[in-house]
PDB file of C-alpha atoms and ligand atoms in Angstrom:
ATOM      1  CA  MET Y   1      84.806 127.491 106.730  1.00  0.00           C
ATOM      2  CA  LYS Y   2      86.345 124.301 107.654  1.00  0.00           C
ATOM      3  CA  THR Y   3      85.531 121.183 106.674  1.00  0.00           C
ATOM      4  CA  THR Y   4      86.783 118.192 108.700  1.00  0.00           C
ATOM      5  CA  VAL Y   5      86.458 114.349 108.190  1.00  0.00           C
ATOM      6  CA  LEU Y   6      87.307 113.338 111.310  1.00  0.00           C
ATOM      7  CA  GLY Y   7      83.747 111.743 111.669  1.00  0.00           C
ATOM      8  CA  LEU Y   8      83.959 109.602 108.111  1.00  0.00           C
ATOM      9  CA  VAL Y   9      87.713 108.528 109.385  1.00  0.00           C
ATOM     10  CA  SER Y  10      86.350 107.110 112.513  1.00  0.00           C
ATOM     11  CA  LEU Y  11      83.768 105.570 110.888  1.00  0.00           C
ATOM     12  CA  LEU Y  12      86.013 104.063 108.400  1.00  0.00           C
ATOM     13  CA  GLY Y  13      87.534 102.758 111.236  1.00  0.00           C
ATOM     14  CA  ALA Y  14      90.699 104.297 110.933  1.00  0.00           C
ATOM     15  CA  ALA Y  15      93.132 105.641 113.834  1.00  0.00           C
ATOM     16  CA  THR Y  16      91.467 108.530 114.973  1.00  0.00           C
ATOM     17  CA  PRO Y  17      93.840 111.718 114.102  1.00  0.00           C
ATOM     18  CA  ALA Y  18      95.002 114.208 117.149  1.00  0.00           C
ATOM     19  CA  MET Y  19      93.471 116.941 115.245  1.00  0.00           C
ATOM     20  CA  ALA Y  20      90.820 117.644 112.874  1.00  0.00           C
ATOM     21  CA  GLN Y  21      91.545 117.302 109.159  1.00  0.00           C
ATOM     22  CA  ASP Y  22      90.824 120.048 106.970  1.00  0.00           C
ATOM     23  CA  VAL Y  23      89.724 119.003 103.387  1.00  0.00           C
ATOM     24  CA  THR Y  24      90.104 122.482 102.096  1.00  0.00           C
ATOM     25  CA  ASP Y  25      93.417 122.966 103.086  1.00  0.00           C
ATOM     26  CA  GLY Y  26      94.434 119.773 101.605  1.00  0.00           C
ATOM     27  CA  ALA Y  27      92.973 120.837  98.343  1.00  0.00           C
ATOM     28  CA  LEU Y  28      95.257 123.921  98.322  1.00  0.00           C
ATOM     29  CA  GLN Y  29      98.471 122.233  99.393  1.00  0.00           C
ATOM     30  CA  PHE Y  30      97.831 119.560  96.842  1.00  0.00           C
ATOM     31  CA  SER Y  31      97.203 121.993  94.000  1.00  0.00           C
ATOM     32  CA  ARG Y  32     100.244 124.009  95.292  1.00  0.00           C
ATOM     33  CA  GLN Y  33     102.821 121.216  96.139  1.00  0.00           C
ATOM     34  CA  CYS Y  34     101.771 118.024  94.144  1.00  0.00           C
ATOM     35  CA  THR Y  35     100.246 118.647  90.884  1.00  0.00           C
ATOM     36  CA  ALA Y  36     103.426 119.346  89.653  1.00  0.00           C
ATOM     37  CA  CYS Y  37     103.726 116.133  89.822  1.00  0.00           C
ATOM     38  CA  HIS Y  38     100.212 114.201  90.308  1.00  0.00           C
ATOM     39  CA  VAL Y  39      97.311 113.723  88.873  1.00  0.00           C
ATOM     40  CA  VAL Y  40      93.849 112.150  90.757  1.00  0.00           C
ATOM     41  CA  THR Y  41      92.087 110.482  87.688  1.00  0.00           C
ATOM     42  CA  THR Y  42      89.192 107.683  87.987  1.00  0.00           C
ATOM     43  CA  PRO Y  43      89.691 104.640  86.352  1.00  0.00           C
ATOM     44  CA  ASP Y  44      86.852 105.600  83.899  1.00  0.00           C
ATOM     45  CA  GLY Y  45      89.733 108.296  82.899  1.00  0.00           C
ATOM     46  CA  THR Y  46      87.819 111.570  84.987  1.00  0.00           C
ATOM     47  CA  THR Y  47      90.234 113.820  86.323  1.00  0.00           C
ATOM     48  CA  LEU Y  48      89.916 115.033  89.643  1.00  0.00           C
ATOM     49  CA  ALA Y  49      92.676 117.267  90.565  1.00  0.00           C
ATOM     50  CA  GLY Y  50      95.912 118.188  88.657  1.00  0.00           C
ATOM     51  CA  ARG Y  51      96.784 119.301  85.261  1.00  0.00           C
ATOM     52  CA  GLY Y  52      98.123 115.535  83.583  1.00  0.00           C
ATOM     53  CA  ALA Y  53     101.613 115.972  85.000  1.00  0.00           C
ATOM     54  CA  ARG Y  54     103.012 112.425  84.400  1.00  0.00           C
ATOM     55  CA  THR Y  55     106.222 112.684  86.473  1.00  0.00           C
ATOM     56  CA  GLY Y  56     104.767 110.746  89.763  1.00  0.00           C
ATOM     57  CA  PRO Y  57     101.838 108.206  89.442  1.00  0.00           C
ATOM     58  CA  ASN Y  58      98.121 108.564  89.557  1.00  0.00           C
ATOM     59  CA  LEU Y  59      96.954 108.990  93.301  1.00  0.00           C
ATOM     60  CA  TYR Y  60      93.446 107.674  93.036  1.00  0.00           C
ATOM     61  CA  GLY Y  61      92.348 105.513  95.826  1.00  0.00           C
ATOM     62  CA  ILE Y  62      95.552 105.615  97.084  1.00  0.00           C
ATOM     63  CA  GLU Y  63      93.862 105.229 100.922  1.00  0.00           C
ATOM     64  CA  ASP Y  64      94.184 101.581 101.993  1.00  0.00           C
ATOM     65  CA  GLY Y  65      95.433 100.926  98.125  1.00  0.00           C
ATOM     66  CA  ARG Y  66      98.728  98.783  97.784  1.00  0.00           C
ATOM     67  CA  ILE Y  67     101.988 100.809  97.328  1.00  0.00           C
ATOM     68  CA  ALA Y  68     103.180 101.296  93.855  1.00  0.00           C
ATOM     69  CA  SER Y  69      99.524  99.783  92.371  1.00  0.00           C
ATOM     70  CA  ALA Y  70      99.389 102.603  89.860  1.00  0.00           C
ATOM     71  CA  ASP Y  71     100.443 101.859  86.151  1.00  0.00           C
ATOM     72  CA  PHE Y  72     103.466 103.887  86.653  1.00  0.00           C
ATOM     73  CA  SER Y  73     107.194 102.978  86.328  1.00  0.00           C
ATOM     74  CA  TYR Y  74     108.191 103.054  90.175  1.00  0.00           C
ATOM     75  CA  GLY Y  75     111.437 102.908  91.818  1.00  0.00           C
ATOM     76  CA  ASP Y  76     113.163 100.114  93.579  1.00  0.00           C
ATOM     77  CA  GLY Y  77     111.552 100.622  97.026  1.00  0.00           C
ATOM     78  CA  LEU Y  78     108.186 101.558  96.578  1.00  0.00           C
ATOM     79  CA  THR Y  79     108.432  98.357  93.848  1.00  0.00           C
ATOM     80  CA  ARG Y  80     109.333  96.293  96.703  1.00  0.00           C
ATOM     81  CA  LEU Y  81     107.002  97.259  99.170  1.00  0.00           C
ATOM     82  CA  GLY Y  82     104.010  96.683  96.906  1.00  0.00           C
ATOM     83  CA  GLU Y  83     105.727  93.230  96.267  1.00  0.00           C
ATOM     84  CA  ALA Y  84     105.469  92.811  99.924  1.00  0.00           C
ATOM     85  CA  GLY Y  85     101.759  93.602 100.502  1.00  0.00           C
ATOM     86  CA  ALA Y  86     102.435  96.883 101.952  1.00  0.00           C
ATOM     87  CA  SER Y  87      99.572  99.318 101.854  1.00  0.00           C
ATOM     88  CA  TRP Y  88      99.251 103.310 102.087  1.00  0.00           C
ATOM     89  CA  THR Y  89      97.872 104.420 105.474  1.00  0.00           C
ATOM     90  CA  GLU Y  90      97.449 107.934 106.784  1.00  0.00           C
ATOM     91  CA  GLN Y  91     100.842 107.347 108.785  1.00  0.00           C
ATOM     92  CA  ASN Y  92     102.619 105.973 106.224  1.00  0.00           C
ATOM     93  CA  PHE Y  93     101.798 108.842 103.938  1.00  0.00           C
ATOM     94  CA  VAL Y  94     102.604 111.152 106.528  1.00  0.00           C
ATOM     95  CA  ASP Y  95     105.741 109.446 107.072  1.00  0.00           C
ATOM     96  CA  TYR Y  96     106.488 108.785 103.554  1.00  0.00           C
ATOM     97  CA  LEU Y  97     106.230 112.647 102.598  1.00  0.00           C
ATOM     98  CA  ALA Y  98     108.294 113.569 105.397  1.00  0.00           C
ATOM     99  CA  ASP Y  99     111.563 111.738 103.729  1.00  0.00           C
ATOM    100  CA  PRO Y 100     110.507 109.337 100.864  1.00  0.00           C
ATOM    101  CA  ASN Y 101     113.878 108.503 100.417  1.00  0.00           C
ATOM    102  CA  GLY Y 102     114.618 107.903 104.537  1.00  0.00           C
ATOM    103  CA  TRP Y 103     111.739 105.865 104.471  1.00  0.00           C
ATOM    104  CA  VAL Y 104     111.988 103.440 101.748  1.00  0.00           C
ATOM    105  CA  ARG Y 105     115.381 102.486 103.151  1.00  0.00           C
ATOM    106  CA  GLU Y 106     114.194 102.034 106.951  1.00  0.00           C
ATOM    107  CA  ARG Y 107     110.609 100.204 105.628  1.00  0.00           C
ATOM    108  CA  LEU Y 108     113.324  97.775 103.895  1.00  0.00           C
ATOM    109  CA  ASP Y 109     115.974  98.033 106.084  1.00  0.00           C
ATOM    110  CA  THR Y 110     118.533  98.449 103.499  1.00  0.00           C
ATOM    111  CA  ARG Y 111     120.364 102.111 102.327  1.00  0.00           C
ATOM    112  CA  HIS Y 112     120.133 100.421  98.950  1.00  0.00           C
ATOM    113  CA  VAL Y 113     116.926 101.515  97.745  1.00  0.00           C
ATOM    114  CA  ARG Y 114     116.151 105.143  96.440  1.00  0.00           C
ATOM    115  CA  SER Y 115     112.811 107.149  96.032  1.00  0.00           C
ATOM    116  CA  LYS Y 116     112.129 108.190  92.595  1.00  0.00           C
ATOM    117  CA  MET Y 117     109.531 111.158  94.408  1.00  0.00           C
ATOM    118  CA  ALA Y 118     112.348 113.907  94.688  1.00  0.00           C
ATOM    119  CA  TYR Y 119     110.236 116.374  96.918  1.00  0.00           C
ATOM    120  CA  ARG Y 120     109.540 116.676 100.837  1.00  0.00           C
ATOM    121  CA  LEU Y 121     106.570 117.569 102.911  1.00  0.00           C
ATOM    122  CA  GLN Y 122     107.904 118.070 106.463  1.00  0.00           C
ATOM    123  CA  ASP Y 123     104.279 119.691 107.628  1.00  0.00           C
ATOM    124  CA  GLU Y 124     102.595 117.088 109.582  1.00  0.00           C
ATOM    125  CA  GLY Y 125      99.384 119.031 109.384  1.00  0.00           C
ATOM    126  CA  GLN Y 126      99.942 119.782 105.666  1.00  0.00           C
ATOM    127  CA  ALA Y 127     100.460 116.238 105.038  1.00  0.00           C
ATOM    128  CA  ARG Y 128      97.342 114.899 106.883  1.00  0.00           C
ATOM    129  CA  ASP Y 129      94.766 117.612 105.079  1.00  0.00           C
ATOM    130  CA  ILE Y 130      95.979 116.228 102.090  1.00  0.00           C
ATOM    131  CA  TRP Y 131      95.636 112.907 102.830  1.00  0.00           C
ATOM    132  CA  ALA Y 132      91.827 113.770 104.424  1.00  0.00           C
ATOM    133  CA  TYR Y 133      91.685 116.001 100.368  1.00  0.00           C
ATOM    134  CA  LEU Y 134      92.667 112.332  98.933  1.00  0.00           C
ATOM    135  CA  LEU Y 135      90.073 110.337 100.752  1.00  0.00           C
ATOM    136  CA  SER Y 136      87.550 112.723  99.902  1.00  0.00           C
ATOM    137  CA  LEU Y 137      88.022 112.136  96.294  1.00  0.00           C
ATOM    138  CA  ASP Y 138      87.102 108.269  96.197  1.00  0.00           C
ATOM    139  CA  GLU Y 139      83.552 108.939  97.857  1.00  0.00           C
TER     140      GLU Y 139
HETATM  141  C1  HEC D   1     108.955 116.717  91.933  1.00  0.00           C
HETATM  142  C2  HEC D   1     107.770 115.415  91.265  1.00  0.00           C
HETATM  143  C3  HEC D   1     107.089 115.185  92.715  1.00  0.00           C
HETATM  144  C4  HEC D   1     106.083 115.871  93.351  1.00  0.00           C
HETATM  145  C5  HEC D   1     106.597 117.493  93.708  1.00  0.00           C
HETATM  146  C6  HEC D   1     105.345 115.404  94.267  1.00  0.00           C
HETATM  147  N1  HEC D   1     105.763 113.931  93.792  1.00  0.00           N
HETATM  148 FE1  HEC D   1     104.890 112.487  94.771  1.00  0.00          FE
HETATM  149  N2  HEC D   1     106.074 111.029  93.416  1.00  0.00           N
HETATM  150  C7  HEC D   1     106.933 111.633  92.682  1.00  0.00           C
HETATM  151  C8  HEC D   1     107.297 110.366  91.860  1.00  0.00           C
HETATM  152  C9  HEC D   1     108.406 110.629  90.685  1.00  0.00           C
HETATM  153  C10 HEC D   1     106.779 109.225  92.599  1.00  0.00           C
HETATM  154  C11 HEC D   1     107.274 107.738  92.489  1.00  0.00           C
HETATM  155  C12 HEC D   1     108.266 107.763  93.364  1.00  0.00           C
HETATM  156  C13 HEC D   1     109.086 106.034  93.370  1.00  0.00           C
HETATM  157  O1  HEC D   1     108.621 105.367  92.367  1.00  0.00           O
HETATM  158  O2  HEC D   1     110.105 106.172  93.959  1.00  0.00           O
HETATM  159  C14 HEC D   1     106.109 109.867  93.717  1.00  0.00           C
HETATM  160  C15 HEC D   1     105.024 108.718  94.367  1.00  0.00           C
HETATM  161  C16 HEC D   1     103.957 109.128  95.212  1.00  0.00           C
HETATM  162  C17 HEC D   1     103.191 108.358  96.267  1.00  0.00           C
HETATM  163  C18 HEC D   1     103.398 106.957  95.882  1.00  0.00           C
HETATM  164  C19 HEC D   1     102.416 106.514  95.082  1.00  0.00           C
HETATM  165  C20 HEC D   1     102.101 105.565  94.906  1.00  0.00           C
HETATM  166  O3  HEC D   1     101.492 104.762  93.752  1.00  0.00           O
HETATM  167  O4  HEC D   1     102.422 103.995  95.907  1.00  0.00           O
HETATM  168  C21 HEC D   1     102.031 109.544  96.928  1.00  0.00           C
HETATM  169  C22 HEC D   1     101.691 108.812  98.132  1.00  0.00           C
HETATM  170  C23 HEC D   1     103.009 110.843  96.265  1.00  0.00           C
HETATM  171  N3  HEC D   1     103.660 110.527  95.465  1.00  0.00           N
HETATM  172  C24 HEC D   1     102.292 112.222  97.059  1.00  0.00           C
HETATM  173  C25 HEC D   1     102.964 112.890  96.615  1.00  0.00           C
HETATM  174  C26 HEC D   1     101.797 114.520  97.344  1.00  0.00           C
HETATM  175  C27 HEC D   1     100.537 114.280  98.408  1.00  0.00           C
HETATM  176  C28 HEC D   1     102.762 115.269  97.385  1.00  0.00           C
HETATM  177  C29 HEC D   1     102.583 116.695  97.301  1.00  0.00           C
HETATM  178  C30 HEC D   1     102.782 116.963  98.800  1.00  0.00           C
HETATM  179  C31 HEC D   1     103.638 115.148  95.850  1.00  0.00           C
HETATM  180  N4  HEC D   1     103.696 113.370  95.712  1.00  0.00           N
HETATM  181  C32 HEC D   1     104.588 115.728  95.213  1.00  0.00           C
HETATM  182  C33 HEC D   1     106.872 112.584  92.137  1.00  0.00           C
HETATM  183  C34 HEC D   1     106.313 113.539  92.741  1.00  0.00           C
END
């Protein structure tokens, strides 16, 4: 069974994605590709996804949240974007995952920053499904 959050996303006023997103696939892809480094843990300490990995920041509440706002020692690229007040949106997330280094460099218009995330996800459909899954965890 496919669960879509298309209706929810438009209710929230976000841009309507071209394709319906699949939360179930997002959960699967997140556990396959992201939990080696990330957890999703609520402020009261309940872990909703992952197995305690600390290589990357906790991804709880990133939707529309400020970039680099978890308790984590971020690289200079995300830190500077966060300080400038930039937020995660679905499109930022998709573009960042496709090429973390390239994205922070383009955003800051300099080649002298790096992303500390040594992983790329170039399948846009999977990235959008993961975004929908992360959104569903915050309800
Ligand atoms: C090899 C470890 C690793 C994997 C695998 C990985 N990440 Fe990351 N991720 C990181 C690190 C490290 C950072 C911090 C980057 C920095 O500070 O430049 C990060 C940062 C992020 C951020 C920014 C968070 C914030 O607080 O602003 C997002 C979003 C993100 N990762 C999503 C994902 C998703 C989704 C996946 C799976 C498709 C994934 N990551 C897979 C290590 C990883």
